[in-house]
PDB file of C-alpha atoms in Angstrom:
ATOM      1  CA  UNK A  16      -1.113  -0.447 -26.702  1.00 65.00           C
ATOM      2  CA  UNK A  17       2.049  -2.958 -26.414  1.00 71.00           C
ATOM      3  CA  UNK A  18       4.573  -0.610 -27.280  1.00 76.00           C
ATOM      4  CA  UNK A  19       3.374   0.971 -24.507  1.00 70.00           C
ATOM      5  CA  UNK A  20       3.515  -1.556 -22.202  1.00 75.00           C
ATOM      6  CA  UNK A  21       6.755  -2.607 -23.247  1.00 80.00           C
ATOM      7  CA  UNK A  22       8.043   1.625 -23.169  1.00 79.00           C
ATOM      8  CA  UNK A  23       6.456   1.128 -19.338  1.00 75.00           C
ATOM      9  CA  UNK A  24       8.187  -1.657 -18.798  1.00 79.00           C
ATOM     10  CA  UNK A  25      11.930  -0.769 -19.283  1.00 82.00           C
ATOM     11  CA  UNK A  26      10.962   3.293 -17.899  1.00 80.00           C
ATOM     12  CA  UNK A  27      10.576   0.380 -14.039  1.00 82.00           C
ATOM     13  CA  UNK A  28      14.589  -0.496 -14.232  1.00 83.00           C
ATOM     14  CA  UNK A  29      15.852   2.945 -13.561  1.00 86.00           C
ATOM     15  CA  UNK A  30      12.880   3.941 -11.167  1.00 84.00           C
ATOM     16  CA  UNK A  31      14.514   0.235  -9.405  1.00 83.00           C
ATOM     17  CA  UNK A  32      17.547   1.162  -9.441  1.00 85.00           C
ATOM     18  CA  UNK A  33      17.319   4.457  -8.117  1.00 86.00           C
ATOM     19  CA  UNK A  34      14.724   3.479  -5.131  1.00 84.00           C
ATOM     20  CA  UNK A  35      16.380  -0.045  -3.866  1.00 83.00           C
ATOM     21  CA  UNK A  36      19.600   2.185  -4.254  1.00 86.00           C
ATOM     22  CA  UNK A  37      18.808   4.716  -1.819  1.00 87.00           C
ATOM     23  CA  UNK A  38      17.150   2.665   0.890  1.00 83.00           C
ATOM     24  CA  UNK A  39      20.394  -0.131  -0.183  1.00 82.00           C
ATOM     25  CA  UNK A  40      22.143   2.877   1.344  1.00 84.00           C
ATOM     26  CA  UNK A  41      19.749   4.143   4.268  1.00 81.00           C
ATOM     27  CA  UNK A  42      19.797   1.352   5.355  1.00 77.00           C
ATOM     28  CA  UNK A  43      23.394   0.316   5.234  1.00 74.00           C
ATOM     29  CA  UNK A  44      25.084   3.194   6.826  1.00 74.00           C
ATOM     30  CA  UNK A  45      22.821   3.540   9.433  1.00 70.00           C
ATOM     31  CA  UNK A  46      24.850   3.018  12.900  1.00 69.00           C
ATOM     32  CA  UNK A  47      24.772  -0.208  14.654  1.00 66.00           C
ATOM     33  CA  UNK A  48      26.233  -3.277  15.401  1.00 66.00           C
ATOM     34  CA  UNK A  49      24.461  -5.772  13.395  1.00 68.00           C
ATOM     35  CA  UNK A  50      25.376  -8.977  15.461  1.00 68.00           C
ATOM     36  CA  UNK A  51      23.651  -7.475  18.446  1.00 65.00           C
ATOM     37  CA  UNK A  52      22.527  -9.926  21.005  1.00 58.00           C
ATOM     38  CA  UNK A  53      23.177 -12.627  18.187  1.00 64.00           C
ATOM     39  CA  UNK A  54      24.907 -14.396  21.158  1.00 67.00           C
ATOM     40  CA  UNK A  55      22.909 -13.412  23.628  1.00 63.00           C
ATOM     41  CA  UNK A  56      23.890 -11.135  26.938  1.00 64.00           C
ATOM     42  CA  UNK A  57      27.956 -11.814  25.745  1.00 71.00           C
ATOM     43  CA  UNK A  58      29.182 -10.143  23.249  1.00 72.00           C
ATOM     44  CA  UNK A  59      29.584 -12.142  19.995  1.00 74.00           C
ATOM     45  CA  UNK A  60      33.065 -13.988  19.307  1.00 77.00           C
ATOM     46  CA  UNK A  61      35.780 -12.052  17.763  1.00 78.00           C
ATOM     47  CA  UNK A  62      35.686 -15.272  15.040  1.00 77.00           C
ATOM     48  CA  UNK A  63      32.233 -15.819  14.342  1.00 73.00           C
ATOM     49  CA  UNK A  64      32.070 -11.403  14.301  1.00 75.00           C
ATOM     50  CA  UNK A  65      34.696 -11.929  11.217  1.00 79.00           C
ATOM     51  CA  UNK A  66      32.990 -15.299   9.872  1.00 78.00           C
ATOM     52  CA  UNK A  67      29.718 -13.563   9.749  1.00 76.00           C
ATOM     53  CA  UNK A  68      30.848 -10.173   7.879  1.00 77.00           C
ATOM     54  CA  UNK A  69      32.093 -11.347   5.642  1.00 79.00           C
ATOM     55  CA  UNK A  70      29.559 -13.529   4.453  1.00 76.00           C
ATOM     56  CA  UNK A  71      26.778 -10.314   4.391  1.00 72.00           C
ATOM     57  CA  UNK A  72      29.508  -8.966   2.521  1.00 75.00           C
ATOM     58  CA  UNK A  73      29.797  -5.760   5.423  1.00 75.00           C
ATOM     59  CA  UNK A  74      33.312  -5.643   4.644  1.00 75.00           C
ATOM     60  CA  UNK A  75      33.287  -4.965   1.595  1.00 78.00           C
ATOM     61  CA  UNK A  76      33.095  -1.129  -0.507  1.00 83.00           C
ATOM     62  CA  UNK A  77      29.487   0.242  -0.656  1.00 80.00           C
ATOM     63  CA  UNK A  78      29.153   0.072  -4.478  1.00 84.00           C
ATOM     64  CA  UNK A  79      30.257  -3.366  -3.902  1.00 85.00           C
ATOM     65  CA  UNK A  80      27.786  -4.193  -1.223  1.00 83.00           C
ATOM     66  CA  UNK A  81      25.596  -2.896  -3.682  1.00 85.00           C
ATOM     67  CA  UNK A  82      26.048  -4.048  -6.957  1.00 86.00           C
ATOM     68  CA  UNK A  83      26.939  -7.765  -5.892  1.00 84.00           C
ATOM     69  CA  UNK A  84      22.725  -7.464  -3.945  1.00 82.00           C
ATOM     70  CA  UNK A  85      21.341  -7.087  -6.588  1.00 84.00           C
ATOM     71  CA  UNK A  86      22.843  -9.136  -9.328  1.00 84.00           C
ATOM     72  CA  UNK A  87      21.243 -11.472  -6.587  1.00 81.00           C
ATOM     73  CA  UNK A  88      18.110  -9.359  -8.016  1.00 82.00           C
ATOM     74  CA  UNK A  89      18.321 -10.524 -10.844  1.00 82.00           C
ATOM     75  CA  UNK A  90      18.306 -13.631 -10.540  1.00 83.00           C
ATOM     76  CA  UNK A  91      15.459 -13.418  -8.597  1.00 80.00           C
ATOM     77  CA  UNK A  92      17.662 -13.974  -4.764  1.00 81.00           C
ATOM     78  CA  UNK A  93      16.892 -11.444  -2.127  1.00 82.00           C
ATOM     79  CA  UNK A  94      19.235 -12.500  -0.447  1.00 78.00           C
ATOM     80  CA  UNK A  95      19.485 -14.544   3.473  1.00 78.00           C
ATOM     81  CA  UNK A  96      19.039 -11.928   6.143  1.00 75.00           C
ATOM     82  CA  UNK A  97      21.233 -12.159   9.761  1.00 73.00           C
ATOM     83  CA  UNK A  98      18.893 -15.009  10.842  1.00 74.00           C
ATOM     84  CA  UNK A  99      20.126 -16.943   8.149  1.00 77.00           C
ATOM     85  CA  UNK A 100      16.667 -17.370   6.189  1.00 79.00           C
ATOM     86  CA  UNK A 101      16.233 -16.355   2.742  1.00 84.00           C
ATOM     87  CA  UNK A 102      14.266 -13.059   2.770  1.00 83.00           C
ATOM     88  CA  UNK A 103      12.177 -14.827  -0.219  1.00 84.00           C
ATOM     89  CA  UNK A 104      10.915 -17.839   2.021  1.00 84.00           C
ATOM     90  CA  UNK A 105       9.740 -14.953   4.498  1.00 84.00           C
ATOM     91  CA  UNK A 106       8.066 -12.899   1.397  1.00 84.00           C
ATOM     92  CA  UNK A 107       6.920 -15.524   0.231  1.00 85.00           C
ATOM     93  CA  UNK A 108       5.263 -16.659   3.458  1.00 85.00           C
ATOM     94  CA  UNK A 109       3.770 -12.558   5.254  1.00 86.00           C
ATOM     95  CA  UNK A 110       3.035 -11.497   1.576  1.00 84.00           C
ATOM     96  CA  UNK A 111       0.237 -13.461   0.800  1.00 87.00           C
ATOM     97  CA  UNK A 112      -1.146 -12.605   4.724  1.00 88.00           C
ATOM     98  CA  UNK A 113      -0.398  -8.282   3.648  1.00 86.00           C
ATOM     99  CA  UNK A 114      -1.843  -8.374   0.291  1.00 86.00           C
ATOM    100  CA  UNK A 115      -5.746  -9.704   1.482  1.00 89.00           C
ATOM    101  CA  UNK A 116      -5.132  -7.781   4.440  1.00 89.00           C
ATOM    102  CA  UNK A 117      -4.469  -5.031   1.630  1.00 87.00           C
ATOM    103  CA  UNK A 118      -7.157  -5.247  -1.317  1.00 89.00           C
ATOM    104  CA  UNK A 119     -10.122  -5.661   1.492  1.00 91.00           C
ATOM    105  CA  UNK A 120      -8.582  -2.406   2.713  1.00 91.00           C
ATOM    106  CA  UNK A 121      -9.216  -1.442  -1.223  1.00 90.00           C
ATOM    107  CA  UNK A 122     -12.193  -2.954  -1.962  1.00 92.00           C
ATOM    108  CA  UNK A 123     -13.620  -0.659   0.986  1.00 92.00           C
ATOM    109  CA  UNK A 124     -12.044   2.503   0.342  1.00 89.00           C
ATOM    110  CA  UNK A 125     -13.732   1.813  -2.655  1.00 90.00           C
ATOM    111  CA  UNK A 126     -16.859   0.835  -2.495  1.00 92.00           C
ATOM    112  CA  UNK A 127     -17.954   2.801   0.560  1.00 93.00           C
ATOM    113  CA  UNK A 128     -15.770   5.973  -0.571  1.00 91.00           C
ATOM    114  CA  UNK A 129     -17.131   5.871  -3.613  1.00 90.00           C
ATOM    115  CA  UNK A 130     -21.338   6.008  -2.725  1.00 91.00           C
ATOM    116  CA  UNK A 131     -20.650   8.462  -0.105  1.00 92.00           C
ATOM    117  CA  UNK A 132     -19.140  10.375  -2.215  1.00 90.00           C
ATOM    118  CA  UNK A 133     -21.351   9.714  -4.783  1.00 88.00           C
ATOM    119  CA  UNK A 134     -24.049  10.510  -2.436  1.00 88.00           C
ATOM    120  CA  UNK A 135     -22.702  13.687  -1.689  1.00 89.00           C
ATOM    121  CA  UNK A 136     -22.066  15.236  -4.684  1.00 86.00           C
ATOM    122  CA  UNK A 137     -25.407  14.544  -5.521  1.00 84.00           C
ATOM    123  CA  UNK A 138     -27.477  15.664  -2.614  1.00 85.00           C
ATOM    124  CA  UNK A 139     -24.854  18.882  -2.948  1.00 85.00           C
ATOM    125  CA  UNK A 140     -25.818  21.177   0.580  1.00 83.00           C
ATOM    126  CA  UNK A 141     -27.960  19.079   1.904  1.00 88.00           C
ATOM    127  CA  UNK A 142     -28.248  16.482   4.838  1.00 90.00           C
ATOM    128  CA  UNK A 143     -25.959  13.622   3.464  1.00 90.00           C
ATOM    129  CA  UNK A 144     -23.441  16.072   1.901  1.00 88.00           C
ATOM    130  CA  UNK A 145     -23.104  17.601   5.745  1.00 91.00           C
ATOM    131  CA  UNK A 146     -22.736  14.276   6.992  1.00 91.00           C
ATOM    132  CA  UNK A 147     -19.935  12.633   4.450  1.00 90.00           C
ATOM    133  CA  UNK A 148     -17.506  16.313   5.061  1.00 89.00           C
ATOM    134  CA  UNK A 149     -18.027  16.127   7.801  1.00 91.00           C
ATOM    135  CA  UNK A 150     -17.514  12.593   9.264  1.00 91.00           C
ATOM    136  CA  UNK A 151     -14.753  12.150   6.242  1.00 91.00           C
ATOM    137  CA  UNK A 152     -13.067  15.119   7.825  1.00 90.00           C
ATOM    138  CA  UNK A 153     -13.642  13.165  11.708  1.00 90.00           C
ATOM    139  CA  UNK A 154     -11.854   9.906  10.169  1.00 90.00           C
ATOM    140  CA  UNK A 155      -8.740  12.004   8.178  1.00 88.00           C
ATOM    141  CA  UNK A 156      -8.183  13.492  11.874  1.00 89.00           C
ATOM    142  CA  UNK A 157      -7.862  10.731  13.684  1.00 88.00           C
ATOM    143  CA  UNK A 158      -5.280   8.787  13.832  1.00 86.00           C
ATOM    144  CA  UNK A 159      -5.143   5.415  12.525  1.00 84.00           C
ATOM    145  CA  UNK A 160      -3.965   3.403  15.645  1.00 84.00           C
ATOM    146  CA  UNK A 161      -6.178   5.087  17.616  1.00 89.00           C
ATOM    147  CA  UNK A 162      -9.283   4.151  15.211  1.00 89.00           C
ATOM    148  CA  UNK A 163      -7.756   0.345  15.819  1.00 88.00           C
ATOM    149  CA  UNK A 164      -8.265   0.168  19.143  1.00 88.00           C
ATOM    150  CA  UNK A 165     -11.526   1.875  19.758  1.00 89.00           C
ATOM    151  CA  UNK A 166     -12.803  -1.053  17.175  1.00 89.00           C
ATOM    152  CA  UNK A 167     -10.926  -3.331  18.651  1.00 88.00           C
ATOM    153  CA  UNK A 168     -12.092  -2.636  21.894  1.00 88.00           C
ATOM    154  CA  UNK A 169     -15.548  -2.231  21.008  1.00 88.00           C
ATOM    155  CA  UNK A 170     -16.239  -4.037  18.094  1.00 88.00           C
ATOM    156  CA  UNK A 171     -13.770  -7.368  19.035  1.00 85.00           C
ATOM    157  CA  UNK A 172     -14.333  -7.240  23.270  1.00 87.00           C
ATOM    158  CA  UNK A 173     -17.713  -5.620  24.221  1.00 86.00           C
ATOM    159  CA  UNK A 174     -19.924  -6.669  20.818  1.00 86.00           C
ATOM    160  CA  UNK A 175     -17.392  -9.420  19.647  1.00 83.00           C
ATOM    161  CA  UNK A 176     -18.307  -8.969  16.520  1.00 84.00           C
ATOM    162  CA  UNK A 177     -14.853  -9.960  14.697  1.00 84.00           C
ATOM    163  CA  UNK A 178     -12.035 -11.751  16.013  1.00 86.00           C
ATOM    164  CA  UNK A 179      -9.338  -9.032  18.269  1.00 85.00           C
ATOM    165  CA  UNK A 180      -6.186  -9.981  16.885  1.00 85.00           C
ATOM    166  CA  UNK A 181      -5.757 -12.647  13.563  1.00 85.00           C
ATOM    167  CA  UNK A 182      -6.707 -16.156  13.053  1.00 84.00           C
ATOM    168  CA  UNK A 183      -4.816 -18.461  11.107  1.00 81.00           C
ATOM    169  CA  UNK A 184      -7.464 -21.134  11.313  1.00 83.00           C
ATOM    170  CA  UNK A 185     -10.421 -18.046  10.925  1.00 82.00           C
ATOM    171  CA  UNK A 186      -7.453 -15.104   8.706  1.00 82.00           C
ATOM    172  CA  UNK A 187     -10.542 -13.895   5.747  1.00 85.00           C
ATOM    173  CA  UNK A 188     -12.689 -13.467   8.913  1.00 87.00           C
ATOM    174  CA  UNK A 189     -10.553 -12.098  11.604  1.00 88.00           C
ATOM    175  CA  UNK A 190      -8.755  -9.643   8.741  1.00 89.00           C
ATOM    176  CA  UNK A 191     -12.374  -8.141   8.134  1.00 90.00           C
ATOM    177  CA  UNK A 192     -11.627  -5.228  10.756  1.00 91.00           C
ATOM    178  CA  UNK A 193      -7.933  -4.684  10.237  1.00 90.00           C
ATOM    179  CA  UNK A 194      -8.706  -3.204   7.107  1.00 90.00           C
ATOM    180  CA  UNK A 195     -11.460  -1.232   7.068  1.00 91.00           C
ATOM    181  CA  UNK A 196      -9.003   0.246   9.763  1.00 90.00           C
ATOM    182  CA  UNK A 197      -5.701   0.040   7.601  1.00 88.00           C
ATOM    183  CA  UNK A 198      -8.506   1.773   5.164  1.00 88.00           C
ATOM    184  CA  UNK A 199     -10.259   3.696   7.059  1.00 89.00           C
ATOM    185  CA  UNK A 200      -8.433   7.334   5.973  1.00 86.00           C
ATOM    186  CA  UNK A 201      -8.643   6.143   2.136  1.00 88.00           C
ATOM    187  CA  UNK A 202     -12.005   5.439   2.945  1.00 91.00           C
ATOM    188  CA  UNK A 203     -13.413   8.656   3.561  1.00 91.00           C
ATOM    189  CA  UNK A 204     -10.403  10.602   0.803  1.00 91.00           C
ATOM    190  CA  UNK A 205     -12.122   8.909  -0.904  1.00 92.00           C
ATOM    191  CA  UNK A 206     -15.197  10.091  -1.252  1.00 92.00           C
ATOM    192  CA  UNK A 207     -14.054  13.747  -0.944  1.00 91.00           C
ATOM    193  CA  UNK A 208     -12.521  12.950  -4.463  1.00 90.00           C
ATOM    194  CA  UNK A 209     -15.068  12.286  -5.573  1.00 90.00           C
ATOM    195  CA  UNK A 210     -17.632  14.364  -5.147  1.00 90.00           C
ATOM    196  CA  UNK A 211     -15.497  17.120  -5.540  1.00 88.00           C
ATOM    197  CA  UNK A 212     -15.096  16.200  -9.020  1.00 86.00           C
ATOM    198  CA  UNK A 213     -19.282  14.618  -9.402  1.00 86.00           C
ATOM    199  CA  UNK A 214     -20.167  18.254  -8.389  1.00 85.00           C
ATOM    200  CA  UNK A 215     -17.610  19.549 -11.214  1.00 84.00           C
ATOM    201  CA  UNK A 216     -19.311  17.011 -14.376  1.00 80.00           C
ATOM    202  CA  UNK A 217     -22.456  17.939 -13.142  1.00 79.00           C
ATOM    203  CA  UNK A 218     -22.412  21.472 -13.925  1.00 79.00           C
ATOM    204  CA  UNK A 219     -20.039  20.988 -16.926  1.00 76.00           C
ATOM    205  CA  UNK A 220     -22.003  21.904 -20.350  1.00 75.00           C
ATOM    206  CA  UNK A 221     -21.835  18.011 -22.123  1.00 75.00           C
ATOM    207  CA  UNK A 222     -24.338  16.802 -18.920  1.00 75.00           C
ATOM    208  CA  UNK A 223     -26.634  19.365 -19.473  1.00 75.00           C
ATOM    209  CA  UNK A 224     -27.059  19.196 -22.863  1.00 76.00           C
ATOM    210  CA  UNK A 225     -27.044  15.814 -21.600  1.00 74.00           C
ATOM    211  CA  UNK A 226     -29.778  16.404 -20.158  1.00 74.00           C
ATOM    212  CA  UNK A 227     -31.387  18.568 -22.635  1.00 77.00           C
ATOM    213  CA  UNK A 228     -31.765  16.150 -25.414  1.00 73.00           C
ATOM    214  CA  UNK A 229     -33.899  13.767 -23.455  1.00 73.00           C
ATOM    215  CA  UNK A 230     -31.209  11.906 -21.315  1.00 72.00           C
ATOM    216  CA  UNK A 231     -32.091  10.899 -17.453  1.00 74.00           C
ATOM    217  CA  UNK A 232     -30.531  12.490 -14.929  1.00 71.00           C
ATOM    218  CA  UNK A 233     -29.532   8.729 -13.673  1.00 73.00           C
ATOM    219  CA  UNK A 234     -28.487   8.064 -16.833  1.00 74.00           C
ATOM    220  CA  UNK A 235     -26.576  10.838 -17.434  1.00 74.00           C
ATOM    221  CA  UNK A 236     -24.721  11.237 -14.173  1.00 74.00           C
ATOM    222  CA  UNK A 237     -24.045   7.096 -14.421  1.00 72.00           C
ATOM    223  CA  UNK A 238     -23.093   7.263 -18.294  1.00 69.00           C
ATOM    224  CA  UNK A 239     -21.562   9.913 -18.610  1.00 70.00           C
ATOM    225  CA  UNK A 240     -20.327  12.398 -15.142  1.00 77.00           C
ATOM    226  CA  UNK A 241     -19.038   9.086 -13.084  1.00 77.00           C
ATOM    227  CA  UNK A 242     -16.753   7.923 -16.115  1.00 74.00           C
ATOM    228  CA  UNK A 243     -14.708  11.121 -16.004  1.00 76.00           C
ATOM    229  CA  UNK A 244     -15.473  11.596 -12.731  1.00 79.00           C
ATOM    230  CA  UNK A 245     -13.676   8.572 -11.633  1.00 79.00           C
ATOM    231  CA  UNK A 246     -10.275   8.970 -13.871  1.00 77.00           C
ATOM    232  CA  UNK A 247      -8.559  11.019 -10.549  1.00 82.00           C
ATOM    233  CA  UNK A 248     -10.382   8.135  -7.779  1.00 85.00           C
ATOM    234  CA  UNK A 249      -8.585   5.590  -9.812  1.00 80.00           C
ATOM    235  CA  UNK A 250      -4.525   7.348  -9.878  1.00 80.00           C
ATOM    236  CA  UNK A 251      -5.921   7.103  -5.774  1.00 84.00           C
ATOM    237  CA  UNK A 252      -6.419   4.251  -5.698  1.00 83.00           C
ATOM    238  CA  UNK A 253      -3.547   2.968  -7.531  1.00 78.00           C
ATOM    239  CA  UNK A 254      -1.273   4.850  -6.227  1.00 77.00           C
ATOM    240  CA  UNK A 255      -2.916   3.665  -2.551  1.00 81.00           C
ATOM    241  CA  UNK A 256      -2.446   0.276  -2.848  1.00 77.00           C
ATOM    242  CA  UNK A 257       0.790   0.487  -2.711  1.00 71.00           C
ATOM    243  CA  UNK A 258       1.233   2.760   0.089  1.00 71.00           C
ATOM    244  CA  UNK A 259      -1.199   0.883   2.133  1.00 77.00           C
ATOM    245  CA  UNK A 260       1.263  -2.234   1.267  1.00 72.00           C
ATOM    246  CA  UNK A 261       3.633  -0.364   3.623  1.00 66.00           C
ATOM    247  CA  UNK A 262       1.194   1.161   5.739  1.00 60.00           C
ATOM    248  CA  UNK A 263       0.777  -2.531   7.665  1.00 75.00           C
ATOM    249  CA  UNK A 264       2.673  -1.794   9.515  1.00 78.00           C
ATOM    250  CA  UNK A 265       1.445  -0.363  12.757  1.00 81.00           C
ATOM    251  CA  UNK A 266      -2.158  -2.852  11.754  1.00 85.00           C
ATOM    252  CA  UNK A 267      -0.055  -5.512  12.104  1.00 84.00           C
ATOM    253  CA  UNK A 268       1.129  -4.749  14.961  1.00 84.00           C
ATOM    254  CA  UNK A 269      -2.390  -3.662  16.098  1.00 85.00           C
ATOM    255  CA  UNK A 270      -4.496  -6.482  15.404  1.00 88.00           C
ATOM    256  CA  UNK A 271      -0.936  -9.186  16.208  1.00 86.00           C
ATOM    257  CA  UNK A 272      -0.939 -10.227  12.215  1.00 87.00           C
ATOM    258  CA  UNK A 273       2.014 -12.094  10.532  1.00 86.00           C
ATOM    259  CA  UNK A 274       2.254  -9.806   8.040  1.00 84.00           C
ATOM    260  CA  UNK A 275       5.261  -7.885   5.218  1.00 84.00           C
ATOM    261  CA  UNK A 276       4.704  -4.884   7.812  1.00 80.00           C
ATOM    262  CA  UNK A 277       5.994  -7.223  11.571  1.00 80.00           C
ATOM    263  CA  UNK A 278       8.938  -8.448   9.409  1.00 83.00           C
ATOM    264  CA  UNK A 279       9.864  -5.491   8.178  1.00 82.00           C
ATOM    265  CA  UNK A 280       9.510  -3.714  11.739  1.00 80.00           C
ATOM    266  CA  UNK A 281      11.731  -6.591  12.778  1.00 79.00           C
ATOM    267  CA  UNK A 282      14.812  -5.527   9.807  1.00 80.00           C
ATOM    268  CA  UNK A 283      14.882  -2.036  11.458  1.00 77.00           C
ATOM    269  CA  UNK A 284      14.552  -3.329  14.569  1.00 76.00           C
ATOM    270  CA  UNK A 285      17.264  -5.589  14.209  1.00 74.00           C
ATOM    271  CA  UNK A 286      20.004  -4.219  12.177  1.00 74.00           C
ATOM    272  CA  UNK A 287      18.340  -6.561   9.740  1.00 77.00           C
ATOM    273  CA  UNK A 288      19.391  -5.029   5.502  1.00 78.00           C
ATOM    274  CA  UNK A 289      18.796  -8.007   3.971  1.00 81.00           C
ATOM    275  CA  UNK A 290      15.247  -7.667   5.208  1.00 83.00           C
ATOM    276  CA  UNK A 291      14.897  -4.003   4.765  1.00 84.00           C
ATOM    277  CA  UNK A 292      15.921  -4.043   1.508  1.00 85.00           C
ATOM    278  CA  UNK A 293      14.595  -7.040   0.347  1.00 85.00           C
ATOM    279  CA  UNK A 294      11.516  -6.297   1.577  1.00 85.00           C
ATOM    280  CA  UNK A 295      11.101  -3.033  -0.265  1.00 84.00           C
ATOM    281  CA  UNK A 296      12.762  -3.479  -3.213  1.00 84.00           C
ATOM    282  CA  UNK A 297       9.014  -6.990  -4.229  1.00 84.00           C
ATOM    283  CA  UNK A 298       7.430  -3.046  -2.259  1.00 82.00           C
ATOM    284  CA  UNK A 299       8.250  -1.528  -5.282  1.00 83.00           C
ATOM    285  CA  UNK A 300       7.607  -4.321  -7.547  1.00 83.00           C
ATOM    286  CA  UNK A 301       3.914  -4.390  -6.997  1.00 82.00           C
ATOM    287  CA  UNK A 302       3.621  -0.073  -6.258  1.00 80.00           C
ATOM    288  CA  UNK A 303       5.453   0.201  -9.823  1.00 82.00           C
ATOM    289  CA  UNK A 304       2.934  -3.175 -12.105  1.00 82.00           C
ATOM    290  CA  UNK A 305      -0.878  -1.784  -9.797  1.00 79.00           C
ATOM    291  CA  UNK A 306       0.122   2.151 -11.607  1.00 77.00           C
ATOM    292  CA  UNK A 307       1.571   0.203 -15.079  1.00 78.00           C
ATOM    293  CA  UNK A 308      -2.056  -1.739 -14.375  1.00 78.00           C
ATOM    294  CA  UNK A 309      -4.226   1.547 -13.382  1.00 74.00           C
ATOM    295  CA  UNK A 310      -2.683   4.240 -16.310  1.00 73.00           C
ATOM    296  CA  UNK A 311      -4.026   0.778 -18.752  1.00 74.00           C
ATOM    297  CA  UNK A 312      -7.116   1.171 -16.588  1.00 71.00           C
ATOM    298  CA  UNK A 313      -7.660   4.807 -18.042  1.00 65.00           C
ATOM    299  CA  UNK A 314      -8.160   4.094 -21.739  1.00 63.00           C
ATOM    300  CA  UNK A 315     -11.274   1.760 -20.373  1.00 64.00           C
ATOM    301  CA  UNK A 316     -13.004   5.156 -17.928  1.00 60.00           C
ATOM    302  CA  UNK A 317     -12.509   7.714 -20.474  1.00 60.00           C
ATOM    303  CA  UNK A 318     -12.210   6.747 -24.493  1.00 58.00           C
ATOM    304  CA  UNK A 319     -10.531   9.475 -25.151  1.00 58.00           C
ATOM    305  CA  UNK A 320      -7.513   9.081 -23.033  1.00 59.00           C
ATOM    306  CA  UNK A 321      -5.159   6.860 -25.736  1.00 57.00           C
ATOM    307  CA  UNK A 322      -1.749   4.617 -25.040  1.00 55.00           C
ATOM    308  CA  UNK A 323      -0.789   3.951 -28.989  1.00 56.00           C
TER     309      UNK A 323
END
């Protein structure tokens, strides 16, 4: 087990270097002047521009810029953005909010998606099965910002059941609706994936053998079929967590949530490469660690999977 974890940690190193290199190159090769708008309506003085480019290594060759950046990242320094704000401090304030939003979305997609998938798989061809398939297809087809605006208007404004925007004095309550919106498409995918795998496993020989030996159908489904059916579902949920962190930009802007998504959007809009690369670097690290945890969870769900 420990050798497997160490091997996976070593495999993360080239992934981190490769992903940050690509992001760094894409961001700093974008056209535009990062000093534009920093001095009001007038262009900045040549002396200010020269000092600014010197402080942020913008005149250095690209390999030198990247080497200096990664040297700082190794020490835990994500750099200071073009507004003279440390990226680590800004992310430290915003990541707990976005992380909480993503975790709540994961809970929604896990609980609702798996329960809907089980009901649909067990009652294959019945009313509940058709209802789940049609409703999930509808959710997948509708863009997330449309679902957000609809729930914001009807649930928040018309019915008054939830805050329309983020409220710092009621953070958990005001994140419930955005979390559901963020995880809505994933709920549909989890439900359909659970249903497909459960139906396939219910036709397997080992389930029929277990039932023929006297095991109740409920126990055969819960103990045998579900464990094997959840392996691809857990894979999807683990991969989706990183996607939820990065995909929260739209949801955070709809509900005015001061999270990582808004910070990343501001960095792209202002051509602030340091903010963008620092944010994406942390996203990559979180994504890799979550997927390592998911790989270790495989052994719990299916004893045939070994990490020795």
